[in-house]
Amino acid sequence: MATIIDGKLTAATIKAEIAARVAEMVDLGKRRPHLAAILVGHDGGSETYVANKVKACEECGFTSTLVRFEDTCTQDELMEQIAKFNADPDVDGFIVQLPLPRHLDEQAVIEAIDPRKDVDGFHPINVGRMSIGLPCFVSATPAGILELLDRYQIPTSGKRCVVLGRSNIVGKPMAMLMIQKRQPGDSTVTVCHSHTQGIKEICREADIIIAALGQPGFVTADMVKPGATVIDVGTTRVEDSTRARGWRLCGDVDFKAVEPIAGAITPVPGGVGPMTICSLMINTLKAATGEIYPRN
Ligand code: GUN
């Protein structure tokens, strides 16, 4: 029986720690950290993420602002809002919820955000600083996974870590973080993707598997070494007529089959998901205190 890595519980603990820090700041006469979000359109997943971010801000004692645009909005309108948040001394950090409608240039949007307010850690300055081990905003999902590995004392030094997926948001930063000279880190990392040959054999060698492909149930029991740690980043909505809302979240790991073999495993939901939002709160607190980029 594997240890179930409880992201929901860990996230609740961390949010309580953050709320205590915020209460101290307020007692000292400082203003509350302020996270702003821009949401374009009405994508179901994005609506849920943003609603959860607003709720997490309340739990942590942060101020939050949500600016919405219709999915017909122009690049210029979006850029104008980003410039406003960049210039607003009252906003510590902000995010633009991704994905954006196809007519908008996502990379230009990311690069327009002031790296000092880029609490998503997507700006090339933050990605670059992360890759050479400098203080920066680390993107929320990989940061949340590191926090889980740390709090559950999963050994990573010298271990073989296989990252499934090479997205800019999860796979690439995750691989980069796991090879850093630090704890958790110091792993030997292999990144697998759609063109990788022999994925099953590669996974079977892994002490840690981090699955971020977006393919429900991709990691099966025959791919997991007994005792391995399995981190499931997948959050695909699959139809489920037994649920009132008509769908459920499905991870990249066949949990039922893998759990008896693994040493530790994250469930979906309640694993990585709650930690992602928690990391965003940690980054916003760091933006407010100026501990990564000193505030002018
Ligand atoms: N879409 C999926 N994950 C994320 C995230 O971490 N940040 C933003 N801005 N959009 C996302």
PDB file of C-alpha atoms and ligand atoms in Angstrom:
ATOM      1  CA  MET A   1       0.000   0.000   0.000  1.00  0.00           C
ATOM      2  CA  ALA A   2       1.395   3.318  -1.061  1.00  0.00           C
ATOM      3  CA  THR A   3       1.547   6.469   1.030  1.00  0.00           C
ATOM      4  CA  ILE A   4      -1.142   8.749  -0.347  1.00  0.00           C
ATOM      5  CA  ILE A   5       0.392  12.177  -0.837  1.00  0.00           C
ATOM      6  CA  ASP A   6      -2.423  14.445   0.310  1.00  0.00           C
ATOM      7  CA  GLY A   7      -2.179  17.710  -1.609  1.00  0.00           C
ATOM      8  CA  LYS A   8      -5.448  19.013  -0.251  1.00  0.00           C
ATOM      9  CA  LEU A   9      -4.324  18.673   3.367  1.00  0.00           C
ATOM     10  CA  THR A  10      -0.832  20.022   2.647  1.00  0.00           C
ATOM     11  CA  ALA A  11      -2.282  23.000   0.782  1.00  0.00           C
ATOM     12  CA  ALA A  12      -4.640  23.758   3.688  1.00  0.00           C
ATOM     13  CA  THR A  13      -1.670  23.678   6.109  1.00  0.00           C
ATOM     14  CA  ILE A  14       0.375  26.017   3.911  1.00  0.00           C
ATOM     15  CA  LYS A  15      -2.533  28.435   3.392  1.00  0.00           C
ATOM     16  CA  ALA A  16      -2.952  28.629   7.173  1.00  0.00           C
ATOM     17  CA  GLU A  17       0.798  29.390   7.472  1.00  0.00           C
ATOM     18  CA  ILE A  18       0.444  32.143   4.852  1.00  0.00           C
ATOM     19  CA  ALA A  19      -2.659  33.591   6.574  1.00  0.00           C
ATOM     20  CA  ALA A  20      -0.675  33.800   9.834  1.00  0.00           C
ATOM     21  CA  ARG A  21       2.132  35.696   8.032  1.00  0.00           C
ATOM     22  CA  VAL A  22      -0.410  38.068   6.490  1.00  0.00           C
ATOM     23  CA  ALA A  23      -2.012  38.710   9.890  1.00  0.00           C
ATOM     24  CA  GLU A  24       1.461  39.671  11.194  1.00  0.00           C
ATOM     25  CA  MET A  25       1.984  42.025   8.240  1.00  0.00           C
ATOM     26  CA  VAL A  26      -1.373  43.681   8.842  1.00  0.00           C
ATOM     27  CA  ASP A  27      -0.566  44.042  12.571  1.00  0.00           C
ATOM     28  CA  LEU A  28       2.616  45.882  11.568  1.00  0.00           C
ATOM     29  CA  GLY A  29       0.525  48.309   9.491  1.00  0.00           C
ATOM     30  CA  LYS A  30       1.483  46.825   6.110  1.00  0.00           C
ATOM     31  CA  ARG A  31      -1.069  46.303   3.391  1.00  0.00           C
ATOM     32  CA  ARG A  32      -2.343  42.856   2.436  1.00  0.00           C
ATOM     33  CA  PRO A  33      -0.691  41.069  -0.532  1.00  0.00           C
ATOM     34  CA  HIS A  34      -2.705  41.713  -3.690  1.00  0.00           C
ATOM     35  CA  LEU A  35      -3.049  39.189  -6.522  1.00  0.00           C
ATOM     36  CA  ALA A  36      -4.833  40.178  -9.726  1.00  0.00           C
ATOM     37  CA  ALA A  37      -5.997  37.881 -12.513  1.00  0.00           C
ATOM     38  CA  ILE A  38      -7.051  38.428 -16.091  1.00  0.00           C
ATOM     39  CA  LEU A  39      -9.520  35.940 -17.553  1.00  0.00           C
ATOM     40  CA  VAL A  40     -10.387  36.010 -21.240  1.00  0.00           C
ATOM     41  CA  GLY A  41     -13.532  34.177 -22.376  1.00  0.00           C
ATOM     42  CA  HIS A  42     -15.530  31.504 -20.592  1.00  0.00           C
ATOM     43  CA  ASP A  43     -13.566  28.233 -20.855  1.00  0.00           C
ATOM     44  CA  GLY A  44     -14.915  25.903 -18.149  1.00  0.00           C
ATOM     45  CA  GLY A  45     -11.524  24.794 -16.829  1.00  0.00           C
ATOM     46  CA  SER A  46     -10.182  28.355 -16.708  1.00  0.00           C
ATOM     47  CA  GLU A  47     -13.331  29.604 -14.927  1.00  0.00           C
ATOM     48  CA  THR A  48     -12.806  26.928 -12.260  1.00  0.00           C
ATOM     49  CA  TYR A  49      -9.082  27.707 -11.854  1.00  0.00           C
ATOM     50  CA  VAL A  50      -9.712  31.429 -11.498  1.00  0.00           C
ATOM     51  CA  ALA A  51     -12.601  30.932  -9.050  1.00  0.00           C
ATOM     52  CA  ASN A  52     -10.308  28.707  -6.962  1.00  0.00           C
ATOM     53  CA  LYS A  53      -7.593  31.364  -7.039  1.00  0.00           C
ATOM     54  CA  VAL A  54     -10.009  34.028  -5.783  1.00  0.00           C
ATOM     55  CA  LYS A  55     -11.136  31.655  -2.998  1.00  0.00           C
ATOM     56  CA  ALA A  56      -7.520  30.886  -2.032  1.00  0.00           C
ATOM     57  CA  CYS A  57      -6.807  34.629  -1.796  1.00  0.00           C
ATOM     58  CA  GLU A  58      -9.656  34.960   0.707  1.00  0.00           C
ATOM     59  CA  GLU A  59      -8.309  32.028   2.742  1.00  0.00           C
ATOM     60  CA  CYS A  60      -4.847  33.608   2.856  1.00  0.00           C
ATOM     61  CA  GLY A  61      -6.093  37.099   3.693  1.00  0.00           C
ATOM     62  CA  PHE A  62      -4.988  38.542   0.322  1.00  0.00           C
ATOM     63  CA  THR A  63      -6.752  41.193  -1.703  1.00  0.00           C
ATOM     64  CA  SER A  64      -7.779  39.855  -5.108  1.00  0.00           C
ATOM     65  CA  THR A  65      -8.912  41.505  -8.314  1.00  0.00           C
ATOM     66  CA  LEU A  66     -10.397  39.757 -11.326  1.00  0.00           C
ATOM     67  CA  VAL A  67     -10.570  41.523 -14.677  1.00  0.00           C
ATOM     68  CA  ARG A  68     -12.594  39.730 -17.342  1.00  0.00           C
ATOM     69  CA  PHE A  69     -12.579  40.141 -21.094  1.00  0.00           C
ATOM     70  CA  GLU A  70     -14.883  38.589 -23.665  1.00  0.00           C
ATOM     71  CA  ASP A  71     -13.175  36.126 -26.028  1.00  0.00           C
ATOM     72  CA  THR A  72     -13.505  38.731 -28.787  1.00  0.00           C
ATOM     73  CA  CYS A  73     -11.056  41.043 -27.006  1.00  0.00           C
ATOM     74  CA  THR A  74      -8.080  42.364 -28.956  1.00  0.00           C
ATOM     75  CA  GLN A  75      -4.383  41.987 -28.263  1.00  0.00           C
ATOM     76  CA  ASP A  76      -4.176  45.753 -27.646  1.00  0.00           C
ATOM     77  CA  GLU A  77      -6.945  45.685 -25.021  1.00  0.00           C
ATOM     78  CA  LEU A  78      -5.171  42.869 -23.212  1.00  0.00           C
ATOM     79  CA  MET A  79      -1.776  44.597 -23.431  1.00  0.00           C
ATOM     80  CA  GLU A  80      -3.317  47.790 -22.049  1.00  0.00           C
ATOM     81  CA  GLN A  81      -4.613  45.942 -18.984  1.00  0.00           C
ATOM     82  CA  ILE A  82      -1.218  44.300 -18.461  1.00  0.00           C
ATOM     83  CA  ALA A  83       0.470  47.720 -18.626  1.00  0.00           C
ATOM     84  CA  LYS A  84      -1.981  48.992 -15.992  1.00  0.00           C
ATOM     85  CA  PHE A  85      -1.202  46.149 -13.603  1.00  0.00           C
ATOM     86  CA  ASN A  86       2.548  46.544 -14.248  1.00  0.00           C
ATOM     87  CA  ALA A  87       2.301  50.212 -13.240  1.00  0.00           C
ATOM     88  CA  ASP A  88      -0.105  49.788 -10.310  1.00  0.00           C
ATOM     89  CA  PRO A  89       1.870  49.937  -7.034  1.00  0.00           C
ATOM     90  CA  ASP A  90      -1.106  48.360  -5.274  1.00  0.00           C
ATOM     91  CA  VAL A  91      -0.863  45.109  -7.280  1.00  0.00           C
ATOM     92  CA  ASP A  92       1.941  42.822  -6.069  1.00  0.00           C
ATOM     93  CA  GLY A  93       1.509  40.143  -8.688  1.00  0.00           C
ATOM     94  CA  PHE A  94      -0.846  39.138 -11.462  1.00  0.00           C
ATOM     95  CA  ILE A  95      -1.578  36.318 -13.853  1.00  0.00           C
ATOM     96  CA  VAL A  96      -3.207  35.983 -17.242  1.00  0.00           C
ATOM     97  CA  GLN A  97      -5.141  32.721 -17.241  1.00  0.00           C
ATOM     98  CA  LEU A  98      -4.065  30.416 -20.083  1.00  0.00           C
ATOM     99  CA  PRO A  99      -4.911  29.173 -22.638  1.00  0.00           C
ATOM    100  CA  LEU A 100      -5.966  32.316 -24.483  1.00  0.00           C
ATOM    101  CA  PRO A 101      -8.291  32.332 -27.508  1.00  0.00           C
ATOM    102  CA  ARG A 102      -6.351  31.503 -30.652  1.00  0.00           C
ATOM    103  CA  HIS A 103      -6.345  34.998 -32.148  1.00  0.00           C
ATOM    104  CA  LEU A 104      -4.279  36.278 -29.205  1.00  0.00           C
ATOM    105  CA  ASP A 105      -0.488  35.990 -29.025  1.00  0.00           C
ATOM    106  CA  GLU A 106       0.159  34.132 -25.773  1.00  0.00           C
ATOM    107  CA  GLN A 107       3.938  34.537 -25.814  1.00  0.00           C
ATOM    108  CA  ALA A 108       3.696  38.302 -26.354  1.00  0.00           C
ATOM    109  CA  VAL A 109       1.291  38.463 -23.396  1.00  0.00           C
ATOM    110  CA  ILE A 110       3.666  36.512 -21.153  1.00  0.00           C
ATOM    111  CA  GLU A 111       6.599  38.731 -22.122  1.00  0.00           C
ATOM    112  CA  ALA A 112       4.594  41.919 -21.490  1.00  0.00           C
ATOM    113  CA  ILE A 113       4.232  41.068 -17.789  1.00  0.00           C
ATOM    114  CA  ASP A 114       6.804  42.732 -15.522  1.00  0.00           C
ATOM    115  CA  PRO A 115       8.964  39.774 -14.326  1.00  0.00           C
ATOM    116  CA  ARG A 116       8.793  41.246 -10.795  1.00  0.00           C
ATOM    117  CA  LYS A 117       5.010  40.760 -10.853  1.00  0.00           C
ATOM    118  CA  ASP A 118       5.034  37.486 -12.833  1.00  0.00           C
ATOM    119  CA  VAL A 119       3.841  35.241  -9.997  1.00  0.00           C
ATOM    120  CA  ASP A 120       3.100  32.480 -12.551  1.00  0.00           C
ATOM    121  CA  GLY A 121       6.834  32.366 -13.297  1.00  0.00           C
ATOM    122  CA  PHE A 122       6.223  32.140 -17.060  1.00  0.00           C
ATOM    123  CA  HIS A 123       8.301  35.144 -18.176  1.00  0.00           C
ATOM    124  CA  PRO A 124      11.596  34.140 -19.860  1.00  0.00           C
ATOM    125  CA  ILE A 125      13.489  36.131 -17.185  1.00  0.00           C
ATOM    126  CA  ASN A 126      11.992  33.956 -14.434  1.00  0.00           C
ATOM    127  CA  VAL A 127      12.384  30.750 -16.464  1.00  0.00           C
ATOM    128  CA  GLY A 128      16.022  31.635 -17.189  1.00  0.00           C
ATOM    129  CA  ARG A 129      16.794  32.538 -13.584  1.00  0.00           C
ATOM    130  CA  MET A 130      15.165  29.306 -12.407  1.00  0.00           C
ATOM    131  CA  SER A 131      17.266  27.241 -14.795  1.00  0.00           C
ATOM    132  CA  ILE A 132      20.532  28.642 -13.414  1.00  0.00           C
ATOM    133  CA  GLY A 133      19.403  28.473  -9.780  1.00  0.00           C
ATOM    134  CA  LEU A 134      18.846  32.205  -9.113  1.00  0.00           C
ATOM    135  CA  PRO A 135      16.009  33.593  -6.958  1.00  0.00           C
ATOM    136  CA  CYS A 136      12.874  33.848  -9.115  1.00  0.00           C
ATOM    137  CA  PHE A 137       9.192  33.075  -9.291  1.00  0.00           C
ATOM    138  CA  VAL A 138       8.967  29.335 -10.006  1.00  0.00           C
ATOM    139  CA  SER A 139       5.880  28.285 -11.956  1.00  0.00           C
ATOM    140  CA  ALA A 140       3.185  27.069  -9.636  1.00  0.00           C
ATOM    141  CA  THR A 141       2.690  23.421 -10.580  1.00  0.00           C
ATOM    142  CA  PRO A 142       6.382  22.395 -10.433  1.00  0.00           C
ATOM    143  CA  ALA A 143       6.819  24.436  -7.235  1.00  0.00           C
ATOM    144  CA  GLY A 144       3.844  22.647  -5.679  1.00  0.00           C
ATOM    145  CA  ILE A 145       5.296  19.254  -6.606  1.00  0.00           C
ATOM    146  CA  LEU A 146       8.669  20.178  -5.027  1.00  0.00           C
ATOM    147  CA  GLU A 147       6.808  21.224  -1.872  1.00  0.00           C
ATOM    148  CA  LEU A 148       5.043  17.828  -1.737  1.00  0.00           C
ATOM    149  CA  LEU A 149       8.301  15.902  -2.303  1.00  0.00           C
ATOM    150  CA  ASP A 150       9.875  17.973   0.462  1.00  0.00           C
ATOM    151  CA  ARG A 151       7.057  17.714   3.022  1.00  0.00           C
ATOM    152  CA  TYR A 152       6.637  13.958   2.426  1.00  0.00           C
ATOM    153  CA  GLN A 153      10.431  13.524   2.661  1.00  0.00           C
ATOM    154  CA  ILE A 154      10.692  11.667  -0.643  1.00  0.00           C
ATOM    155  CA  PRO A 155      14.411  11.063  -1.298  1.00  0.00           C
ATOM    156  CA  THR A 156      15.439  12.667  -4.613  1.00  0.00           C
ATOM    157  CA  SER A 157      19.244  12.940  -4.409  1.00  0.00           C
ATOM    158  CA  GLY A 158      20.829  10.539  -6.904  1.00  0.00           C
ATOM    159  CA  LYS A 159      17.418   9.088  -7.769  1.00  0.00           C
ATOM    160  CA  ARG A 160      16.138   8.496 -11.281  1.00  0.00           C
ATOM    161  CA  CYS A 161      13.290  10.835 -12.117  1.00  0.00           C
ATOM    162  CA  VAL A 162      11.218  10.464 -15.283  1.00  0.00           C
ATOM    163  CA  VAL A 163       9.146  13.470 -16.361  1.00  0.00           C
ATOM    164  CA  LEU A 164       6.393  12.625 -18.841  1.00  0.00           C
ATOM    165  CA  GLY A 165       5.567  15.697 -20.935  1.00  0.00           C
ATOM    166  CA  ARG A 166       7.583  18.715 -22.072  1.00  0.00           C
ATOM    167  CA  SER A 167       5.199  21.645 -21.705  1.00  0.00           C
ATOM    168  CA  ASN A 168       6.594  25.052 -20.826  1.00  0.00           C
ATOM    169  CA  ILE A 169       4.267  25.197 -17.809  1.00  0.00           C
ATOM    170  CA  VAL A 170       5.095  21.823 -16.213  1.00  0.00           C
ATOM    171  CA  GLY A 171       7.403  19.327 -17.964  1.00  0.00           C
ATOM    172  CA  LYS A 172      10.346  21.565 -18.850  1.00  0.00           C
ATOM    173  CA  PRO A 173      10.537  23.536 -15.560  1.00  0.00           C
ATOM    174  CA  MET A 174       9.973  20.334 -13.570  1.00  0.00           C
ATOM    175  CA  ALA A 175      12.909  18.598 -15.254  1.00  0.00           C
ATOM    176  CA  MET A 176      15.093  21.666 -14.723  1.00  0.00           C
ATOM    177  CA  LEU A 177      14.184  21.868 -11.018  1.00  0.00           C
ATOM    178  CA  MET A 178      14.849  18.173 -10.383  1.00  0.00           C
ATOM    179  CA  ILE A 179      18.439  18.498 -11.691  1.00  0.00           C
ATOM    180  CA  GLN A 180      19.224  21.572  -9.565  1.00  0.00           C
ATOM    181  CA  LYS A 181      21.931  21.168  -6.934  1.00  0.00           C
ATOM    182  CA  ARG A 182      19.538  21.293  -3.962  1.00  0.00           C
ATOM    183  CA  GLN A 183      16.922  19.363  -2.030  1.00  0.00           C
ATOM    184  CA  PRO A 184      14.492  18.307  -3.418  1.00  0.00           C
ATOM    185  CA  GLY A 185      16.577  17.939  -6.569  1.00  0.00           C
ATOM    186  CA  ASP A 186      19.951  16.344  -7.347  1.00  0.00           C
ATOM    187  CA  SER A 187      18.073  13.749  -9.421  1.00  0.00           C
ATOM    188  CA  THR A 188      19.046  12.151 -12.707  1.00  0.00           C
ATOM    189  CA  VAL A 189      16.242  13.248 -15.008  1.00  0.00           C
ATOM    190  CA  THR A 190      14.832  11.817 -18.222  1.00  0.00           C
ATOM    191  CA  VAL A 191      12.117  13.741 -20.068  1.00  0.00           C
ATOM    192  CA  CYS A 192       9.762  11.668 -22.237  1.00  0.00           C
ATOM    193  CA  HIS A 193       7.388  13.088 -24.844  1.00  0.00           C
ATOM    194  CA  SER A 194       5.320  12.163 -27.875  1.00  0.00           C
ATOM    195  CA  HIS A 195       8.412  11.163 -29.881  1.00  0.00           C
ATOM    196  CA  THR A 196      10.110   9.115 -27.154  1.00  0.00           C
ATOM    197  CA  GLN A 197      10.731   5.472 -27.975  1.00  0.00           C
ATOM    198  CA  GLY A 198      10.498   2.835 -25.261  1.00  0.00           C
ATOM    199  CA  ILE A 199       8.593   4.926 -22.678  1.00  0.00           C
ATOM    200  CA  LYS A 200       7.483   1.857 -20.696  1.00  0.00           C
ATOM    201  CA  GLU A 201      11.059   0.616 -20.238  1.00  0.00           C
ATOM    202  CA  ILE A 202      12.278   4.101 -19.280  1.00  0.00           C
ATOM    203  CA  CYS A 203       9.487   4.491 -16.691  1.00  0.00           C
ATOM    204  CA  ARG A 204      10.235   1.089 -15.168  1.00  0.00           C
ATOM    205  CA  GLU A 205      13.713   2.366 -14.198  1.00  0.00           C
ATOM    206  CA  ALA A 206      12.298   5.426 -12.420  1.00  0.00           C
ATOM    207  CA  ASP A 207      12.359   6.060  -8.675  1.00  0.00           C
ATOM    208  CA  ILE A 208      10.081   9.057  -9.282  1.00  0.00           C
ATOM    209  CA  ILE A 209       7.591   9.431 -12.141  1.00  0.00           C
ATOM    210  CA  ILE A 210       6.040  12.847 -12.752  1.00  0.00           C
ATOM    211  CA  ALA A 211       3.213  12.443 -15.285  1.00  0.00           C
ATOM    212  CA  ALA A 212       2.161  15.644 -17.054  1.00  0.00           C
ATOM    213  CA  LEU A 213       0.937  14.530 -20.469  1.00  0.00           C
ATOM    214  CA  GLY A 214      -2.786  15.185 -20.248  1.00  0.00           C
ATOM    215  CA  GLN A 215      -3.577  11.599 -21.299  1.00  0.00           C
ATOM    216  CA  PRO A 216      -5.970   9.943 -18.844  1.00  0.00           C
ATOM    217  CA  GLY A 217      -4.662   6.680 -17.389  1.00  0.00           C
ATOM    218  CA  PHE A 218      -1.432   6.734 -19.443  1.00  0.00           C
ATOM    219  CA  VAL A 219       0.767   5.384 -16.625  1.00  0.00           C
ATOM    220  CA  THR A 220      -0.178   1.752 -16.081  1.00  0.00           C
ATOM    221  CA  ALA A 221       0.965  -0.755 -13.453  1.00  0.00           C
ATOM    222  CA  ASP A 222       3.523  -2.386 -15.793  1.00  0.00           C
ATOM    223  CA  MET A 223       5.365   0.972 -16.068  1.00  0.00           C
ATOM    224  CA  VAL A 224       6.009   1.410 -12.347  1.00  0.00           C
ATOM    225  CA  LYS A 225       8.907   0.004 -10.330  1.00  0.00           C
ATOM    226  CA  PRO A 226       7.763  -1.318  -6.931  1.00  0.00           C
ATOM    227  CA  GLY A 227       8.163   1.415  -4.320  1.00  0.00           C
ATOM    228  CA  ALA A 228       8.418   4.279  -6.818  1.00  0.00           C
ATOM    229  CA  THR A 229       6.916   7.704  -6.121  1.00  0.00           C
ATOM    230  CA  VAL A 230       4.239   8.619  -8.680  1.00  0.00           C
ATOM    231  CA  ILE A 231       3.151  12.243  -9.091  1.00  0.00           C
ATOM    232  CA  ASP A 232       0.070  12.755 -11.257  1.00  0.00           C
ATOM    233  CA  VAL A 233      -0.338  16.196 -12.843  1.00  0.00           C
ATOM    234  CA  GLY A 234      -3.169  15.193 -15.204  1.00  0.00           C
ATOM    235  CA  THR A 235      -6.524  16.999 -14.903  1.00  0.00           C
ATOM    236  CA  THR A 236      -8.479  15.960 -17.977  1.00  0.00           C
ATOM    237  CA  ARG A 237     -12.252  16.328 -17.808  1.00  0.00           C
ATOM    238  CA  VAL A 238     -13.877  13.048 -18.879  1.00  0.00           C
ATOM    239  CA  GLU A 239     -17.587  12.491 -19.351  1.00  0.00           C
ATOM    240  CA  ASP A 240     -19.276  10.881 -16.355  1.00  0.00           C
ATOM    241  CA  SER A 241     -23.045  10.621 -16.358  1.00  0.00           C
ATOM    242  CA  THR A 242     -23.055   9.488 -12.704  1.00  0.00           C
ATOM    243  CA  ARG A 243     -21.963  13.006 -11.659  1.00  0.00           C
ATOM    244  CA  ALA A 244     -24.452  15.862 -11.516  1.00  0.00           C
ATOM    245  CA  ARG A 245     -22.116  18.113 -13.535  1.00  0.00           C
ATOM    246  CA  GLY A 246     -21.617  15.379 -16.184  1.00  0.00           C
ATOM    247  CA  TRP A 247     -17.820  15.027 -15.878  1.00  0.00           C
ATOM    248  CA  ARG A 248     -15.018  14.116 -13.519  1.00  0.00           C
ATOM    249  CA  LEU A 249     -11.318  14.942 -13.397  1.00  0.00           C
ATOM    250  CA  CYS A 250      -9.066  12.151 -14.609  1.00  0.00           C
ATOM    251  CA  GLY A 251      -5.325  11.935 -13.953  1.00  0.00           C
ATOM    252  CA  ASP A 252      -2.544  10.615 -16.206  1.00  0.00           C
ATOM    253  CA  VAL A 253      -2.060   7.621 -13.896  1.00  0.00           C
ATOM    254  CA  ASP A 254      -4.250   4.526 -13.606  1.00  0.00           C
ATOM    255  CA  PHE A 255      -4.488   5.106  -9.846  1.00  0.00           C
ATOM    256  CA  LYS A 256      -6.329   1.901  -8.959  1.00  0.00           C
ATOM    257  CA  ALA A 257      -3.748  -0.323 -10.645  1.00  0.00           C
ATOM    258  CA  VAL A 258      -0.634   1.691  -9.741  1.00  0.00           C
ATOM    259  CA  GLU A 259      -1.374   2.483  -6.080  1.00  0.00           C
ATOM    260  CA  PRO A 260      -0.684  -1.080  -4.775  1.00  0.00           C
ATOM    261  CA  ILE A 261       2.768  -1.053  -6.442  1.00  0.00           C
ATOM    262  CA  ALA A 262       3.906   2.517  -5.760  1.00  0.00           C
ATOM    263  CA  GLY A 263       5.687   3.651  -2.588  1.00  0.00           C
ATOM    264  CA  ALA A 264       3.875   6.992  -2.636  1.00  0.00           C
ATOM    265  CA  ILE A 265       1.303   8.443  -5.025  1.00  0.00           C
ATOM    266  CA  THR A 266      -0.781  11.584  -5.518  1.00  0.00           C
ATOM    267  CA  PRO A 267      -4.515  11.199  -6.128  1.00  0.00           C
ATOM    268  CA  VAL A 268      -6.584  13.160  -8.685  1.00  0.00           C
ATOM    269  CA  PRO A 269      -8.309  15.243  -7.504  1.00  0.00           C
ATOM    270  CA  GLY A 270      -6.703  16.272  -4.203  1.00  0.00           C
ATOM    271  CA  GLY A 271      -3.033  15.820  -5.130  1.00  0.00           C
ATOM    272  CA  VAL A 272      -1.078  18.283  -7.253  1.00  0.00           C
ATOM    273  CA  GLY A 273      -4.074  20.534  -8.107  1.00  0.00           C
ATOM    274  CA  PRO A 274      -4.571  22.174  -4.691  1.00  0.00           C
ATOM    275  CA  MET A 275      -0.783  22.610  -4.369  1.00  0.00           C
ATOM    276  CA  THR A 276      -0.599  24.572  -7.632  1.00  0.00           C
ATOM    277  CA  ILE A 277      -2.878  27.288  -6.294  1.00  0.00           C
ATOM    278  CA  CYS A 278      -1.045  27.238  -3.005  1.00  0.00           C
ATOM    279  CA  SER A 279       2.276  27.906  -4.801  1.00  0.00           C
ATOM    280  CA  LEU A 280       0.707  30.882  -6.519  1.00  0.00           C
ATOM    281  CA  MET A 281      -0.190  32.229  -3.074  1.00  0.00           C
ATOM    282  CA  ILE A 282       3.403  31.658  -1.878  1.00  0.00           C
ATOM    283  CA  ASN A 283       4.711  33.540  -4.930  1.00  0.00           C
ATOM    284  CA  THR A 284       2.281  36.412  -4.308  1.00  0.00           C
ATOM    285  CA  LEU A 285       3.416  36.663  -0.691  1.00  0.00           C
ATOM    286  CA  LYS A 286       7.047  36.742  -1.911  1.00  0.00           C
ATOM    287  CA  ALA A 287       6.121  39.470  -4.420  1.00  0.00           C
ATOM    288  CA  ALA A 288       4.532  41.515  -1.633  1.00  0.00           C
ATOM    289  CA  THR A 289       7.498  41.160   0.730  1.00  0.00           C
ATOM    290  CA  GLY A 290      10.037  41.791  -2.029  1.00  0.00           C
ATOM    291  CA  GLU A 291      12.106  38.773  -1.037  1.00  0.00           C
ATOM    292  CA  ILE A 292      12.821  37.760  -4.636  1.00  0.00           C
ATOM    293  CA  TYR A 293      12.983  41.121  -6.384  1.00  0.00           C
ATOM    294  CA  PRO A 294      13.469  44.011  -3.947  1.00  0.00           C
ATOM    295  CA  ARG A 295      10.629  46.517  -4.288  1.00  0.00           C
ATOM    296  CA  ASN A 296      11.430  50.074  -5.261  1.00  0.00           C
TER     297      ASN A 296
HETATM  298  N1  GUN B   1      -3.530  27.383 -17.172  1.00  0.00           N
HETATM  299  C1  GUN B   1      -3.224  26.160 -16.664  1.00  0.00           C
HETATM  300  N2  GUN B   1      -2.366  26.289 -15.633  1.00  0.00           N
HETATM  301  C2  GUN B   1      -2.125  27.594 -15.495  1.00  0.00           C
HETATM  302  C3  GUN B   1      -1.316  28.357 -14.596  1.00  0.00           C
HETATM  303  O1  GUN B   1      -0.625  27.831 -13.713  1.00  0.00           O
HETATM  304  N3  GUN B   1      -1.348  29.696 -14.769  1.00  0.00           N
HETATM  305  C4  GUN B   1      -2.072  30.297 -15.732  1.00  0.00           C
HETATM  306  N4  GUN B   1      -2.007  31.634 -15.833  1.00  0.00           N
HETATM  307  N5  GUN B   1      -2.825  29.638 -16.592  1.00  0.00           N
HETATM  308  C5  GUN B   1      -2.850  28.292 -16.457  1.00  0.00           C
END
